[in-house]
XYZ file of C-alpha atoms in Angstrom:
608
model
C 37.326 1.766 -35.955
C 34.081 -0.347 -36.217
C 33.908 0.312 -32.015
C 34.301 3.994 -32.393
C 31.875 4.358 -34.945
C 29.622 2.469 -33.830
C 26.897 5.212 -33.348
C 27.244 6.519 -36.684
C 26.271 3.759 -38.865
C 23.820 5.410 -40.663
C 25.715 8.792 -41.550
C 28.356 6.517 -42.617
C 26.038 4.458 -44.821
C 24.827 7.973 -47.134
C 28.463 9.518 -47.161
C 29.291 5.681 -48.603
C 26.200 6.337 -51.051
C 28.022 9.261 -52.392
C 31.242 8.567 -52.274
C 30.352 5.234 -54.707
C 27.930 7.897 -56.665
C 31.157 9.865 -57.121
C 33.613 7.133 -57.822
C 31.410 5.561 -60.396
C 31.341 9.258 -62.173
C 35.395 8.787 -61.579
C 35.672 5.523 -63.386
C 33.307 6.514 -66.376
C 35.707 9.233 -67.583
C 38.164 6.862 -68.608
C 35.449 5.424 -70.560
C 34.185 8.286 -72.443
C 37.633 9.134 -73.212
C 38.353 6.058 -74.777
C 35.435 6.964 -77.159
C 36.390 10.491 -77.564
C 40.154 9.147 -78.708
C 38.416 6.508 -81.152
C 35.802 9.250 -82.519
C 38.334 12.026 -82.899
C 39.283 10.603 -86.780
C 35.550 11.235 -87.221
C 35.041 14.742 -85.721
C 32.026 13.841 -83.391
C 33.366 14.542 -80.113
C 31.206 17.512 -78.947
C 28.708 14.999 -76.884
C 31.102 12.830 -75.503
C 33.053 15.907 -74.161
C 30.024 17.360 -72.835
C 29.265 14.032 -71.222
C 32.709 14.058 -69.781
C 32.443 18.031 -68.481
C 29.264 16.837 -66.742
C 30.707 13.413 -64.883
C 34.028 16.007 -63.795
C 31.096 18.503 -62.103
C 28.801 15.543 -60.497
C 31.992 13.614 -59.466
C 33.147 16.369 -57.383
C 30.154 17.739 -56.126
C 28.926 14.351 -54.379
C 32.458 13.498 -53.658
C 32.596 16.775 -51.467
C 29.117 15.463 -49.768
C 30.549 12.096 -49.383
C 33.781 13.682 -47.771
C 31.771 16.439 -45.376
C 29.706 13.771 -44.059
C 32.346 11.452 -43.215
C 34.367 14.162 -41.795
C 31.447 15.568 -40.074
C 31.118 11.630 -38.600
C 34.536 11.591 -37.126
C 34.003 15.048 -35.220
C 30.839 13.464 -33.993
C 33.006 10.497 -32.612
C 35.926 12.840 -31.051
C 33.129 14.666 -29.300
C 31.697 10.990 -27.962
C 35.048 10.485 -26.629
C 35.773 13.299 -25.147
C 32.499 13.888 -23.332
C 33.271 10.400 -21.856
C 36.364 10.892 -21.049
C 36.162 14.176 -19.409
C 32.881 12.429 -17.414
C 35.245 9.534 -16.425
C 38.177 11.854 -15.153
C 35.804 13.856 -13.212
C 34.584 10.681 -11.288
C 38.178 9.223 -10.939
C 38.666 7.194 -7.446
C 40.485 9.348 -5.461
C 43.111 7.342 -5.150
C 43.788 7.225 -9.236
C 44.737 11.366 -9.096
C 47.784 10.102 -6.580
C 48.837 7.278 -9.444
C 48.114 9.193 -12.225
C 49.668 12.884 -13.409
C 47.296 15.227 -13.950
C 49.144 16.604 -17.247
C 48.996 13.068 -18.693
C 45.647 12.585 -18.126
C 45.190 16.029 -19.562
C 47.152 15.037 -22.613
C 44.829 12.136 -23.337
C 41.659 13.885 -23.898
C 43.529 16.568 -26.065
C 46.285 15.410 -27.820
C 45.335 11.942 -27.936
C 41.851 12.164 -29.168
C 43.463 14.773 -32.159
C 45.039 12.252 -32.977
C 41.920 10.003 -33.367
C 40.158 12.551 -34.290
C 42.310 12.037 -37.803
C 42.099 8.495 -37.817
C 38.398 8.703 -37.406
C 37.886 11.080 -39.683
C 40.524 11.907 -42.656
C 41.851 7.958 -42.329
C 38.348 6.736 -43.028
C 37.544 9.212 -45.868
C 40.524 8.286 -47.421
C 40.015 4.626 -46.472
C 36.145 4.347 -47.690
C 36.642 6.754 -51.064
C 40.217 4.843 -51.748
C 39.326 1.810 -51.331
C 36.598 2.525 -53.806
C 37.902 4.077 -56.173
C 40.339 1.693 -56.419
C 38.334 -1.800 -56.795
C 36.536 0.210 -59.276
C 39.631 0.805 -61.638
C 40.764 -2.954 -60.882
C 37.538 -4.105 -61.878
C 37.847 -1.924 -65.334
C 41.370 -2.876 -65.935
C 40.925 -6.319 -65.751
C 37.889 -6.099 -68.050
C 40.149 -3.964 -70.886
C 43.420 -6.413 -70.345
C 43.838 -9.170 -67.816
C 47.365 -9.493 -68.642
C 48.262 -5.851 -68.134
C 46.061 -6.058 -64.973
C 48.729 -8.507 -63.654
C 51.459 -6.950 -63.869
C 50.272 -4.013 -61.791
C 48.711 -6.714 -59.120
C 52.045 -8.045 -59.226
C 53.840 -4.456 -58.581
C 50.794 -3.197 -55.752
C 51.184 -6.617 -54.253
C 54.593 -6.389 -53.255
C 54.337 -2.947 -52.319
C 50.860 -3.889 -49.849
C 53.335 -6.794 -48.199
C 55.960 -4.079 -47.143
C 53.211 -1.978 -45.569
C 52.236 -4.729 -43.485
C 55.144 -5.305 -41.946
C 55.552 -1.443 -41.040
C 52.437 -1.240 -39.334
C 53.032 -2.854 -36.271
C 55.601 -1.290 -35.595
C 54.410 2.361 -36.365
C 51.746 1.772 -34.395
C 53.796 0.906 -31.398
C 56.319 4.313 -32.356
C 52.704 6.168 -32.481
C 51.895 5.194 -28.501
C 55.386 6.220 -27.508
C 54.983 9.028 -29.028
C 51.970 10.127 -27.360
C 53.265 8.892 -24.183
C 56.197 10.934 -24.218
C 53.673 14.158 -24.991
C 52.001 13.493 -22.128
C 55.211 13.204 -19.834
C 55.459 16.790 -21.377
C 52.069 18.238 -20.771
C 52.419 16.206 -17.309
C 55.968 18.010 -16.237
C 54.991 21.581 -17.593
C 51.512 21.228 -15.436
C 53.934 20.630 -12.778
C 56.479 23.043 -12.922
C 53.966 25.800 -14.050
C 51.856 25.516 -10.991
C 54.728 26.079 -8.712
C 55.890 28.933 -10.558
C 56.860 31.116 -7.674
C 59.132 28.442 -5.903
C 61.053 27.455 -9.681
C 61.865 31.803 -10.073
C 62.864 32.230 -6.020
C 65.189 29.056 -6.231
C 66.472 29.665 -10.033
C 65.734 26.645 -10.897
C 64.365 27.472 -14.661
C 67.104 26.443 -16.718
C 66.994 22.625 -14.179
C 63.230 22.259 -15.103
C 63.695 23.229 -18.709
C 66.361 20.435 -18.920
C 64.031 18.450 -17.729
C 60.992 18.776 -19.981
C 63.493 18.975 -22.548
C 64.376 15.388 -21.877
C 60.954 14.530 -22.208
C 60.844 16.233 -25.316
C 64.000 14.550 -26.827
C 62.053 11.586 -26.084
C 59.168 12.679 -28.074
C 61.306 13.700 -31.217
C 62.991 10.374 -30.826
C 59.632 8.453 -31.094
C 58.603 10.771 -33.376
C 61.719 10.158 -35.667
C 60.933 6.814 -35.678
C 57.468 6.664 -36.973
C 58.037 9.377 -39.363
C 60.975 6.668 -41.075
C 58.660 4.035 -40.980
C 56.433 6.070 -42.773
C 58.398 7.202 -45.282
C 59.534 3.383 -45.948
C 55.969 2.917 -46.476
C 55.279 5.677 -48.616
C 58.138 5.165 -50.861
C 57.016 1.741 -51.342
C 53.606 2.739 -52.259
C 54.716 5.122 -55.007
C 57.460 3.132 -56.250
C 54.487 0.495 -57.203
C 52.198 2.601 -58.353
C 54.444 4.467 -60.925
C 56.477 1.213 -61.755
C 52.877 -0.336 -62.253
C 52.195 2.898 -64.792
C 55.639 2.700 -66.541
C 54.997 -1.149 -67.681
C 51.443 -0.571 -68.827
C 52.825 1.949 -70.602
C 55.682 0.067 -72.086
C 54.625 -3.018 -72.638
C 50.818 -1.933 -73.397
C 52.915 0.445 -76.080
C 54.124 -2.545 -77.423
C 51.275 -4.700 -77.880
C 49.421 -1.371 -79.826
C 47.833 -2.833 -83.247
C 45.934 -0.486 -84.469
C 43.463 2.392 -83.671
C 40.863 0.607 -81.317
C 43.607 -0.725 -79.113
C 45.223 2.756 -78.859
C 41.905 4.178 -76.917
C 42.035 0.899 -74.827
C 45.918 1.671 -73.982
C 43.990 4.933 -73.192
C 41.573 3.896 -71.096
C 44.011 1.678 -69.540
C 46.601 3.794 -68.711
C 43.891 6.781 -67.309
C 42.995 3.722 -64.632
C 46.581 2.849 -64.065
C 46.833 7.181 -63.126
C 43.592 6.645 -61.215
C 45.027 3.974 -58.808
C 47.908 6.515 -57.773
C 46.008 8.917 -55.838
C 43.308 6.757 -53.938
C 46.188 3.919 -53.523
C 48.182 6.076 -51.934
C 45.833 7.660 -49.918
C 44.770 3.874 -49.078
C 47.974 3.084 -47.437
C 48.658 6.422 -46.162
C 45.100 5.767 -44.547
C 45.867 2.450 -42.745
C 49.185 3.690 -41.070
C 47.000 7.418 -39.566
C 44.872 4.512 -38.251
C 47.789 2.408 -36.884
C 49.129 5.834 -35.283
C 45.567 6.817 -34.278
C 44.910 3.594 -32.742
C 48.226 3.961 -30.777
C 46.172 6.628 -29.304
C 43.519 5.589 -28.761
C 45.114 2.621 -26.921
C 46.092 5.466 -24.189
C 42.711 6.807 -24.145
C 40.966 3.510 -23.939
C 43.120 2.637 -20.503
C 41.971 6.407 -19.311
C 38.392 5.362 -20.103
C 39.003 1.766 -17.892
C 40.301 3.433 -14.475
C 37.837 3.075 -11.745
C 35.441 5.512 -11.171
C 33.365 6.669 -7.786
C 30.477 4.374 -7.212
C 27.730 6.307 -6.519
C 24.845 4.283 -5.773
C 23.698 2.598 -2.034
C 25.668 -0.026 -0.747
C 23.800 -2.040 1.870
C 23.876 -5.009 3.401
C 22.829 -7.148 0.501
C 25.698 -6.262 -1.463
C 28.619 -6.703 1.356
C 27.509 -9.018 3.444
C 27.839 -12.977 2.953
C 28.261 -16.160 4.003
C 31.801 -15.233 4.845
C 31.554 -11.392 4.788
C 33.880 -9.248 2.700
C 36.697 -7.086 4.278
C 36.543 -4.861 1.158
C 33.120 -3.765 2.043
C 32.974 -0.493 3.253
C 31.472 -0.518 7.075
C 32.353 -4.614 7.290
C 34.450 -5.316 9.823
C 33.944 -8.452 11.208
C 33.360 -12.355 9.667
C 29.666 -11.508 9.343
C 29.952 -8.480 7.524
C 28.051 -5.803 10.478
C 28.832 -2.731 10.641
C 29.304 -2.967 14.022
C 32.743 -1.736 15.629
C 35.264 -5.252 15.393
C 36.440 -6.464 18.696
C 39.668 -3.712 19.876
C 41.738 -3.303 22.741
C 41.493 0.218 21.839
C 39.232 2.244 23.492
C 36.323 4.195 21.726
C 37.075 6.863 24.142
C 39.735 7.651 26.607
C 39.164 6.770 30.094
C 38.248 9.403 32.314
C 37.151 12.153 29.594
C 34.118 11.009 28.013
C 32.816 12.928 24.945
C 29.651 12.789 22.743
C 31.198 9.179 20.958
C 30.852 7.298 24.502
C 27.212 8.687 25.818
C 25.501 5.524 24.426
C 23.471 5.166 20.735
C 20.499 7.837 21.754
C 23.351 10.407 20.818
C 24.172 8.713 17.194
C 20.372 9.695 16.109
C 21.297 13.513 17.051
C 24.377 13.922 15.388
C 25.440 15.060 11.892
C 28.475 12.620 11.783
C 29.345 9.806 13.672
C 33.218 8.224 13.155
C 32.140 4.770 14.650
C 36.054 2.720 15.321
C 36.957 3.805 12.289
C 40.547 2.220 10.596
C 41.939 3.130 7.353
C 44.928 3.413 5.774
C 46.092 4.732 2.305
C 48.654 1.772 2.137
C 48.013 -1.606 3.464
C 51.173 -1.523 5.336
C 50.941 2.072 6.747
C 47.898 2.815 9.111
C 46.344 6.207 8.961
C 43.529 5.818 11.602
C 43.573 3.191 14.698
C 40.029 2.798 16.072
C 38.883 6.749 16.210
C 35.424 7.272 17.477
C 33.986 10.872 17.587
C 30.723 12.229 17.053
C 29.512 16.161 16.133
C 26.591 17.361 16.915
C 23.651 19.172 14.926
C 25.174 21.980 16.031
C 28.349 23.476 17.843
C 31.949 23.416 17.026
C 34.042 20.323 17.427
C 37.873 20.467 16.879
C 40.352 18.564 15.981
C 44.044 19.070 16.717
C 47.180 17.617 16.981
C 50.521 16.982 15.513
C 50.925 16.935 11.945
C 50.327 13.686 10.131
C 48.026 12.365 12.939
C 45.088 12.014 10.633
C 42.616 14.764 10.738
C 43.018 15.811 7.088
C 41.927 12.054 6.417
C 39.196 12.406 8.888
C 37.777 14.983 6.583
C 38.382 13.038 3.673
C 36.482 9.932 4.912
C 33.456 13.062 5.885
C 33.065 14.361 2.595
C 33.683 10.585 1.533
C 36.720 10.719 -0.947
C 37.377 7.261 0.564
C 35.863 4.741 2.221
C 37.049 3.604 6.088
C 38.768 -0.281 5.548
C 36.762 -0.720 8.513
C 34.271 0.836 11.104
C 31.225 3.137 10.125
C 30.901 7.133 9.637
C 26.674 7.976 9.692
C 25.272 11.170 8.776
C 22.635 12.081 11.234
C 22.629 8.381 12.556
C 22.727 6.676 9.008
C 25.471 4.922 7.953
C 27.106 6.529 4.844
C 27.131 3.201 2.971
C 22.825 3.325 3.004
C 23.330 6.564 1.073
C 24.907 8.263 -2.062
C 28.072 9.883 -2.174
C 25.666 12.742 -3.517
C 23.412 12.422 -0.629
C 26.194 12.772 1.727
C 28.359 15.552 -0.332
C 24.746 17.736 -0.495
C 24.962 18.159 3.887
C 28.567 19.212 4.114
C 30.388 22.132 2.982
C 34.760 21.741 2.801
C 37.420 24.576 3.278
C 40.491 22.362 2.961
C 43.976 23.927 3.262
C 44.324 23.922 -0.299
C 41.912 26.797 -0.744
C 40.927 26.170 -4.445
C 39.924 28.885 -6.267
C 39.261 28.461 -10.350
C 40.240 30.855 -12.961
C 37.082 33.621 -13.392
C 35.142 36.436 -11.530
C 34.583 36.885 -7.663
C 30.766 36.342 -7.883
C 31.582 32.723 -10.338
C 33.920 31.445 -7.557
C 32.190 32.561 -4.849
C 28.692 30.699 -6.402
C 30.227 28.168 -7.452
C 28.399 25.405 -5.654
C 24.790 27.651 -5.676
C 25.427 29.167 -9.878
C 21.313 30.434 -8.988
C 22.271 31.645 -5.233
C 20.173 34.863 -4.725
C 21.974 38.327 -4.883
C 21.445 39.309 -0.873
C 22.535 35.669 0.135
C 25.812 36.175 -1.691
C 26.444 39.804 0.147
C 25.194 38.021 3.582
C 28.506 35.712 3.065
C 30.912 37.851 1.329
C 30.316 40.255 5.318
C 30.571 36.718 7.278
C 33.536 36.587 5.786
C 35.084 40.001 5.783
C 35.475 40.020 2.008
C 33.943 43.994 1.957
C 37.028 44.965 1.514
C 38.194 42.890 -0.842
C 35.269 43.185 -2.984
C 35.597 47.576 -3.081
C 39.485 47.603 -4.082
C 39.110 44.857 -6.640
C 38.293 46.731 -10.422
C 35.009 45.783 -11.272
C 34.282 44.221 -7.553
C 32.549 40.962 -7.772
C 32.998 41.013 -11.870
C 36.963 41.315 -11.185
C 38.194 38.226 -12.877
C 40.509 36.000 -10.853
C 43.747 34.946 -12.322
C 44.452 31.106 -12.261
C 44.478 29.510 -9.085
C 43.390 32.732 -7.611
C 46.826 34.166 -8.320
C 45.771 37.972 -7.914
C 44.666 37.734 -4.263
C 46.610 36.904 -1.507
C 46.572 33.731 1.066
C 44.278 35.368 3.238
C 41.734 36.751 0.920
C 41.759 32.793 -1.138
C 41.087 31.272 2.571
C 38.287 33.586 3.053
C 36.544 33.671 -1.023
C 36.380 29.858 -0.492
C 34.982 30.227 3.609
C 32.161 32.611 1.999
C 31.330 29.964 -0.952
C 31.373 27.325 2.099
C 28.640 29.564 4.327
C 26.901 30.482 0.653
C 25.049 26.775 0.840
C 24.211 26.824 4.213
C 25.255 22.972 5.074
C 24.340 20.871 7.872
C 27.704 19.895 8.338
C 30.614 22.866 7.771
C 34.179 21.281 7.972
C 37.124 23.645 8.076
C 40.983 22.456 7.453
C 43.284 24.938 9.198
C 40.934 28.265 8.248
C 43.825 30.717 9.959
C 46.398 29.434 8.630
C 47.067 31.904 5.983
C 44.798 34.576 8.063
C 46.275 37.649 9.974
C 45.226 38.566 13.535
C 42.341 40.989 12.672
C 40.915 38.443 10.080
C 41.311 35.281 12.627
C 39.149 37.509 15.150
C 36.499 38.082 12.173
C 36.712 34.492 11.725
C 36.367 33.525 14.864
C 33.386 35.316 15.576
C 31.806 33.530 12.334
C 32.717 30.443 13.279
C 30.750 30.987 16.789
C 27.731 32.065 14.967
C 27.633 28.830 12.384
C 28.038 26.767 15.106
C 24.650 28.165 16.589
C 23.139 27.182 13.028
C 24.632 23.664 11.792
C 27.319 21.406 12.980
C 31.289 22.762 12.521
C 34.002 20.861 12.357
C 37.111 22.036 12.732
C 41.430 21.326 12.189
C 43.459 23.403 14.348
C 47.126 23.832 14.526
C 46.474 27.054 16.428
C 44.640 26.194 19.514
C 43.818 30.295 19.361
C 41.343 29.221 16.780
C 39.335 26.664 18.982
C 40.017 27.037 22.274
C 36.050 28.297 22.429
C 35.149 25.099 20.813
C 32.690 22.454 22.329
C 34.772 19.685 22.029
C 38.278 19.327 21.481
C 39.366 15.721 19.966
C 43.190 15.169 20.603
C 44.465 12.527 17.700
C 47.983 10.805 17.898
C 49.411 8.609 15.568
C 45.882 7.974 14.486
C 44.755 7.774 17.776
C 42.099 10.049 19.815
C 44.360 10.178 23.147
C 42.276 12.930 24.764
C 38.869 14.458 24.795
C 37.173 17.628 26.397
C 37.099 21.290 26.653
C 40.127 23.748 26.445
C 40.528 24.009 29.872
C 39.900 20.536 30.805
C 42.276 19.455 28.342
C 44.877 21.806 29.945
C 44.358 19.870 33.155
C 44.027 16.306 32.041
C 46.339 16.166 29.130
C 49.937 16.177 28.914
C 50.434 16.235 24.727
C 47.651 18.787 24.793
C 49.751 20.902 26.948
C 52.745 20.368 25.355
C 50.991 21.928 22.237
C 49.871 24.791 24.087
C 53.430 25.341 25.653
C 54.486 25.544 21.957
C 52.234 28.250 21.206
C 52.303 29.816 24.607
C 48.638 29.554 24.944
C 46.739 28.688 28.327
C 43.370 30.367 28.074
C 41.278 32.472 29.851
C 43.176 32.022 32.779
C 46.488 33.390 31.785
């Protein structure tokens, strides 16, 4: 609590001021009501009740200050958090999102941070005013009857040592809890994204068995922490109303004569004071036990690795010994330079734009320099592959699936960093610059053609929110989205439903190919752009792809060789491999595996 608040020390230092402004009001009643009981034989209680009228009104109106603030305090800190964490999710390592389930990760900034969010907030109202309130009585009591005094010690005491051994353990209940909500959040993110396929294959009632474990699971936790609670609880009040019964007993007992009675008064009206703010005490420490259990969870989400963003150079990789982690260090002296192979850069016989010699590196946009990587240190991706694309033309790549070009494109846009070898933008390596350096030169398609829940115009300027009116109507007719644009109500205002779930394949592959051309990149890479296309829309996209090419570099994954066979350069990859390199038709003669695809597809070219 001291951690989380740490930034609200001095809110939390004037809500303290009034909430010890309003307990001292609190603890002066009992007072004047002593003196009204010992001056009622007398008939002069008109002051002291006006005294008392005015301590009820001033106690509660800087008790409600004390309690805003402190409330107000705790929102402050949930917002803290939450900005942080959303910041840190959004700048995960790529390779957390593939340990991590997106629903759970969800779950912690929402339902984990409510959870805080009461600890924070109600727990330390309750805590601060409680806590106050209740020295204050103790401190009153023991000046009006020591004796007395001990016996309720002796009653709160014994009910304080069963709370502490609860705590622990609803603490622990609390973090299962949450954990089992997030399984939830995690498994309905799941199943509700692949809507279609649960309905076609009737699998509804399967998946609902199998949140509704997870939710059993939650109940069960829940269960738990809600007995351990209510051990707690009926501990506390058992003290606190045994402690009242034997001052009132015993302090009945010991009653001599009329001064003593308004002390038994006094007394007792602290004894009834200590119920409430007791209570809410201990009720206070476990919401922090079970908040803390939260916060545990969020604290972890706050400690996964993010994306490094700054410059990496030489001074921080290299060393006496050079580092193998460092991205771009491959050999024992840390260089950048391509480690010794038996692998060719380039296959023999077809030399591309990767084997003319280092002039070319300073005139390309990307350079893939014996590049290895591998998601798992015991399963290569790439072997070795060396490519370069120019400032501007197409380049393809193709081959079978799983050879690596997806990953190829990854390394590009930098989502991860090559175990070894160097990829340059425009002859630099891409360790001497920022991720955002590097990000701001390419544009993506990827296969998964992402399109977010609101209008046409928001997703299509998404990555230029300012772009200019006619720049956005030059894209949306690069990409054949007229039509598109007239039948949808309210045309480039149409909202989108989530995921882009009111437009077809087709018309997602080409919303996301306009938002590419919108920012006008150096580097354009496209991940299968047909694939969801029909023939009249391939031919439109064909003919943009030709004229980007004349205006930045293009990059391109085939599985139709349709879609590139114009292309300037045709990479084969195999098993993480480039195996072949050229033009369509020189590929036709040279290589067997690039025929073989174009058997599959009965394509030849031209010359069939």
């Amino acid at each position: 609590m001291a951690g989380l608040t740490a930034g609200h020390r001095p809110a939390i230092a004037v809500a303290t001021l009034f909430t010890l402004a309003g307990s001292a009001m609190g603890l002066a009643q009992p007072l004047v009501a002593r003196d009204i009981v010992d001056a009622a034989r007398h008939g002069r209680v008109l002051v002291p009740l006006l005294v008392l009228m005015g301590l009820f009104v001033a106690e509660a109106v800087t008790a409600a200050a004390g309690r805003f603030l402190l409330e107000r305090m705790g929102e402050g800190v949930i917002r803290t958090l939450r900005h942080g964490l959303v910041t840190r999710l959004l700048r995960l390592d790529m390779r957390e999102y593939g340990r991590h389930r997106t629903g759970d990760l969800i779950s912690r900034v929402t339902t984990d941070t409510t959870v805080v969010r009461e600890a924070a907030a109600q727990a330390l109202v309750d805590l601060v005013s409680g806590a106050l309130v209740s020295l204050g009585a103790l401190s009153l009591m023991a000046w009006l009857d020591p004796l007395l005094l001990l016996l309720v010690a002796a009653t709160v005491g014994a009910a304080a040592l069963v709370v502490t051994t609860l705590l622990s353990g609803i603490r622990a209940a609390s973090e299962r809890t949450q954990g089992a909500v997030g399984d939830i959040a995690a498994d309905l993110e799941r199943v509700l994204g692949a809507l279609p396929m649960v309905r076609v294959h009737c699998a509804e009632d399967r998946e609902a068995a199998r949140i509704g474990t997870r939710i059993d699971s939650a109940y069960a936790a829940g269960v738990h922490t809600a007995k351990l609670a209510a051990v707690m609880s009926s501990a506390v009040q058992l003290a606190v109303h045994g402690s009242f019964l034997l001052v009132l007993v015993i302090g009945g007992m010991r009653v001599g004569g009329a001064d003593s009675l308004g002390e038994l008064v006094a007394f007792l009206l602290y004894a009834s004071y200590l119920v409430v703010p007791l209570s809410a005490v201990f009720h206070a420490v476990g919401l922090i036990q079970r908040g803390m259990g939260a916060y545990e969870r969020v604290e972890r989400a706050l400690a996964l690795p993010i994306e490094p963003d700054e410059v990496v150079g030489p001074a921080d990789c290299a060393g006496p010994t050079g580092r193998d982690d460092c991205p771009g260090a491959t050999g024992p002296t840390g260089s950048a330079e391509p480690a010794a192979s038996d692998e060719p850069a380039e296959p023999a016989g077809l030399v591309g734009p990767a084997g003319r010699g280092g002039a070319a590196h300073h005139t390309d946009a990307l350079t893939f320099r014996n590049v290895h990587f591998a998601y798992h240190p015991d399963r290569p991706v790439l072997r070795g592959v060396s490519l370069s694309v120019p400032r501007r033309g197409q380049i393809a790549l193709v081959g079978r699936s799983g050879a690596g070009k997806t990953t190829l494109f990854s390394l590009a846009a930098r989502f991860y960093e090559p175990h070894t070898g160097t990829v340059l933008f425009d002859g630099r390596p891409a360790t001497e610059l920022t991720r955002h350096a590097c990000r701001s030169r390419i544009a993506l398609v990827d296969q998964n053609t992402h399109i977010v829940h609101g209008t046409l115009w928001d997703n299509l300027t998404y990555a230029d929110p300012g772009a200019d009116p006619s720049e956005v109507q030059r894209v949306i007719q690069q990409a054949n989205l007229t039509d598109l644009v007239d039948r949808l109500p309210g045309g480039l205002s149409c909202t989108l439903g989530e995921r882009g779930s009111t437009l077809s394949g087709g018309e997602r592959q080409r919303v996301a190919l306009a938002r590419a051309l919108l920012t006008r990149p150096a580097l354009l890479l496209l991940d299968e752009p047909t694939s969801h296309l029909d023939a009249l829309n391939e031919a439109a996209l064909t003919r943009v792809m030709h004229d980007t090419a004349r205006q930045c570099a293009l990059l391109v994954i085939a599985h139709r060789l349709s879609t590139v066979q114009n292309a300037d350069r045709i990479y084969l990859l195999d098993a993480g491999r480039i195996t072949a390199t050229g033009t369509h038709e020189e590929l036709l003669h040279h290589s067997p595996a690039y025929r073989e695809l174009a058997d599959a597809q009965t394509l030849r070219g031209p010359a069939t």
